[in-house]
Short mmCIF file of C-alpha atoms in Angstrom, two decimals:
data_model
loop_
_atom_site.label_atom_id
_atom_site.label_comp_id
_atom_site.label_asym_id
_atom_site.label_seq_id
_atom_site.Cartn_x
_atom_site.Cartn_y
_atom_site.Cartn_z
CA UNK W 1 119.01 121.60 212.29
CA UNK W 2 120.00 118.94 209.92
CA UNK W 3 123.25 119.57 207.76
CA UNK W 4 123.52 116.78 204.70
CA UNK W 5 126.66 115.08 205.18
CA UNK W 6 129.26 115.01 202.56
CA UNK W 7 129.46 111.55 200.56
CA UNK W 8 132.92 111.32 202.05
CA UNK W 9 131.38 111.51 206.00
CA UNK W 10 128.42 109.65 204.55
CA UNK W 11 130.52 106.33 203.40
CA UNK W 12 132.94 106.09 206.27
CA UNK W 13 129.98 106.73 208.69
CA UNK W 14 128.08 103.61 206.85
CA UNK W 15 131.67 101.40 206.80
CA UNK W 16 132.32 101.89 210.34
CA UNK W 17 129.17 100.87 211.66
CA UNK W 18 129.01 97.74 208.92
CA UNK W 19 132.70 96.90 209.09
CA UNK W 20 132.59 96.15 205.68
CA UNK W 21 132.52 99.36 202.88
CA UNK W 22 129.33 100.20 200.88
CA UNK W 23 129.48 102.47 198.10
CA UNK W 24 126.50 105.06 198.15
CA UNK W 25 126.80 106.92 195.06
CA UNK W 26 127.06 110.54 195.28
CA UNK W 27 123.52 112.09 193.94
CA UNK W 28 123.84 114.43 190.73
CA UNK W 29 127.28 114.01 190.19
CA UNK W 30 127.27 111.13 188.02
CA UNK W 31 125.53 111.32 184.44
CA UNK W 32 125.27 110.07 181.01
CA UNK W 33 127.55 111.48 178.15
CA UNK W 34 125.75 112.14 175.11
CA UNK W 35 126.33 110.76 172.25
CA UNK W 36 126.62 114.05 170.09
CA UNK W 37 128.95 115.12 173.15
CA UNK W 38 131.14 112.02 172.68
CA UNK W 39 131.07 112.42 168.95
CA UNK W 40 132.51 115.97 169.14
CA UNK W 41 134.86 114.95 171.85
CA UNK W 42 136.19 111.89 169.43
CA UNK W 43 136.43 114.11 166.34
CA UNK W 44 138.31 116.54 168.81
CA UNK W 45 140.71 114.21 169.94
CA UNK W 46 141.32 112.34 166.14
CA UNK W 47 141.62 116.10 165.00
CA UNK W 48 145.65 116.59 165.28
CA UNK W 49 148.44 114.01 167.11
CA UNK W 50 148.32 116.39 170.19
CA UNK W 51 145.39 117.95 171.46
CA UNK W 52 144.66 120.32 174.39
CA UNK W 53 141.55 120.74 176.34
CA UNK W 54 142.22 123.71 177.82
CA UNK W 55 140.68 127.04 179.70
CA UNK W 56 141.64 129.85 177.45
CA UNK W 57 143.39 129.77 173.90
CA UNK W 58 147.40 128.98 173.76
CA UNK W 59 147.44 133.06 173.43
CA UNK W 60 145.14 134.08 176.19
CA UNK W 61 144.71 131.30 178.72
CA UNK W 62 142.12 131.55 181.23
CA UNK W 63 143.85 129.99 184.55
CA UNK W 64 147.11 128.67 185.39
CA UNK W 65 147.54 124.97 184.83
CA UNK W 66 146.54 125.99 181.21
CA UNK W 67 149.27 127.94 181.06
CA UNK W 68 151.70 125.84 182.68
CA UNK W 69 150.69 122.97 180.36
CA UNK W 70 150.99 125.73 177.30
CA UNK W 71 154.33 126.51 178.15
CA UNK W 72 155.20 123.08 178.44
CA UNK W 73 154.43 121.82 175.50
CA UNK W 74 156.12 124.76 173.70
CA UNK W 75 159.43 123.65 175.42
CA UNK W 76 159.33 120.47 174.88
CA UNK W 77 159.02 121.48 170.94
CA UNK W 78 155.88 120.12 169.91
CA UNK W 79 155.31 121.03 165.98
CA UNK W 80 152.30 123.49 166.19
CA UNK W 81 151.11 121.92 162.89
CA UNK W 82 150.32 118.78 164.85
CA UNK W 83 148.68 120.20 167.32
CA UNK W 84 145.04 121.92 168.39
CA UNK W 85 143.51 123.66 171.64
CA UNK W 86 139.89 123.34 172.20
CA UNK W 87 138.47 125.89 174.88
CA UNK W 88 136.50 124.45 176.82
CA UNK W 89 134.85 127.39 178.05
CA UNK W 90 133.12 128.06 175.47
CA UNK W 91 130.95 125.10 175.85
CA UNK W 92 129.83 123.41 179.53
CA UNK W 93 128.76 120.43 177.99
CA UNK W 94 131.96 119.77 176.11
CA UNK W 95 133.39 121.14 179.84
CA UNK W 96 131.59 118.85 181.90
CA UNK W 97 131.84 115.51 179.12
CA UNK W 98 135.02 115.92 178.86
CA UNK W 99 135.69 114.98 182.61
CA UNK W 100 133.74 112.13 182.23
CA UNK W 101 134.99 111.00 178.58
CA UNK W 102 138.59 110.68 180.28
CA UNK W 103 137.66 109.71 183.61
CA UNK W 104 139.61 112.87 184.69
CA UNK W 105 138.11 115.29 187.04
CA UNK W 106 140.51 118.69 186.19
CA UNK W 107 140.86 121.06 182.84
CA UNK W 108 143.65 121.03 181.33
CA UNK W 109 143.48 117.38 180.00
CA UNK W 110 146.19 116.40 176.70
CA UNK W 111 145.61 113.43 174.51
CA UNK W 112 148.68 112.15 172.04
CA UNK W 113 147.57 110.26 169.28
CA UNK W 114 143.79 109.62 170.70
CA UNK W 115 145.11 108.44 173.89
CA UNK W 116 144.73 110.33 177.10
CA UNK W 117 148.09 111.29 178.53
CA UNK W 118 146.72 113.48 181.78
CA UNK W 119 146.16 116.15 183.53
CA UNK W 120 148.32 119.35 184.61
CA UNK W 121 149.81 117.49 187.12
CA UNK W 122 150.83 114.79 184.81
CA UNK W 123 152.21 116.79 182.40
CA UNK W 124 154.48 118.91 184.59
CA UNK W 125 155.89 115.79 186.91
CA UNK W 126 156.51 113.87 183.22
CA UNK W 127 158.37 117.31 181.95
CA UNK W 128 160.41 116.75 185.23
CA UNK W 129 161.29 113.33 184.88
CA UNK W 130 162.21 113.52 181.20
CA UNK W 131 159.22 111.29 180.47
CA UNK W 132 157.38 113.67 178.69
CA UNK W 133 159.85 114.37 176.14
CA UNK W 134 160.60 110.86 174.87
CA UNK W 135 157.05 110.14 174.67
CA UNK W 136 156.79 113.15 172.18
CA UNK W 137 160.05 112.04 170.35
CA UNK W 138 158.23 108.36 170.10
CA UNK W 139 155.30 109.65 168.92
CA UNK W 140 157.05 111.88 166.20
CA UNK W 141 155.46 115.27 166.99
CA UNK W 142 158.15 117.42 168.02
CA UNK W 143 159.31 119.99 164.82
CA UNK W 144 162.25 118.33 162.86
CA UNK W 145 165.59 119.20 163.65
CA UNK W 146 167.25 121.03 160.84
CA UNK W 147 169.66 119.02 159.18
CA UNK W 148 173.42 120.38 159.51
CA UNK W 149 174.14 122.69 156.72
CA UNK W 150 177.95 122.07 154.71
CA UNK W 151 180.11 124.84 156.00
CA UNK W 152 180.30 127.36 152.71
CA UNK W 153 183.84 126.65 151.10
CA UNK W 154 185.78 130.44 150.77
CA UNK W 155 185.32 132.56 147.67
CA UNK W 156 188.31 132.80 145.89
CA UNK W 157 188.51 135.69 143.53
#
């Protein structure tokens, strides 16, 4: 019985008997983004300063690093008027050009100002690290901070 090998098995099987590596592209996993895909993907990402990609909506979302990243973002303070959530389950080839459009394998995926900031994992270790929150403070998307109000002077009667 033959079993296909995994690309992984494949490769090092090819660079230990050649002592030098060969790449041997994986087949099917590697394809073309569209160019209406792209387009919606760029109006997507120019739509607000901070967008989500996302399973689920900020109010119902569908798996945990969505949620994680969701809650994240809310305590860092990001102003909800500069932000937007696409869901990308609602569309698999928005899903699938996505991954390929940012080079990043994994949903969620956050962009700041048209730039690709990461993943999940990103997002949580630069919460951590205080990274995160200075980036958003750069970047002017956090909601203002109220300015202090003059203490009220006593009514005299």
């Amino acid at each position: 019985a033959f079993r296909r090998a995994s690309s992984w098995t494949r490769n090092a099987t090819i660079t230990a008997l050649y002592k030098a590596p060969i790449i041997i592209p994986s087949v099917g996993k590697s394809r073309l983004l569209s160019t209406e895909t792209r387009a919606t993907i760029d109006k997507a990402v120019a739509s607000k300063p901070v967008v989500l990609f996302m399973k689920g909506t900020p109010e119902t979302p569908q798996c945990g690093f969505s949620r994680a990243s969701i809650q994240v973002l809310g305590l860092q303070g990001v102003d909800p008027t500069k932000f937007a959530a696409f869901n990308v389950l609602e569309d698999e080839e928005l899903r699938q050009g996505l991954k390929e459009y940012s080079d990043w394998p994994t949903i969620p995926q956050l962009y700041l100002q048209k730039e690709f900031v990461g993943g999940c994992d990103i997002l949580m270790s630069m919460h951590q690290n205080g990274e995160l929150s200075k980036l958003l403070d750069e970047k002017d998307v956090l909601v203002p901070e109220e300015a202090p109000r003059e203490p009220e002077a006593p009514k005299t009667m």
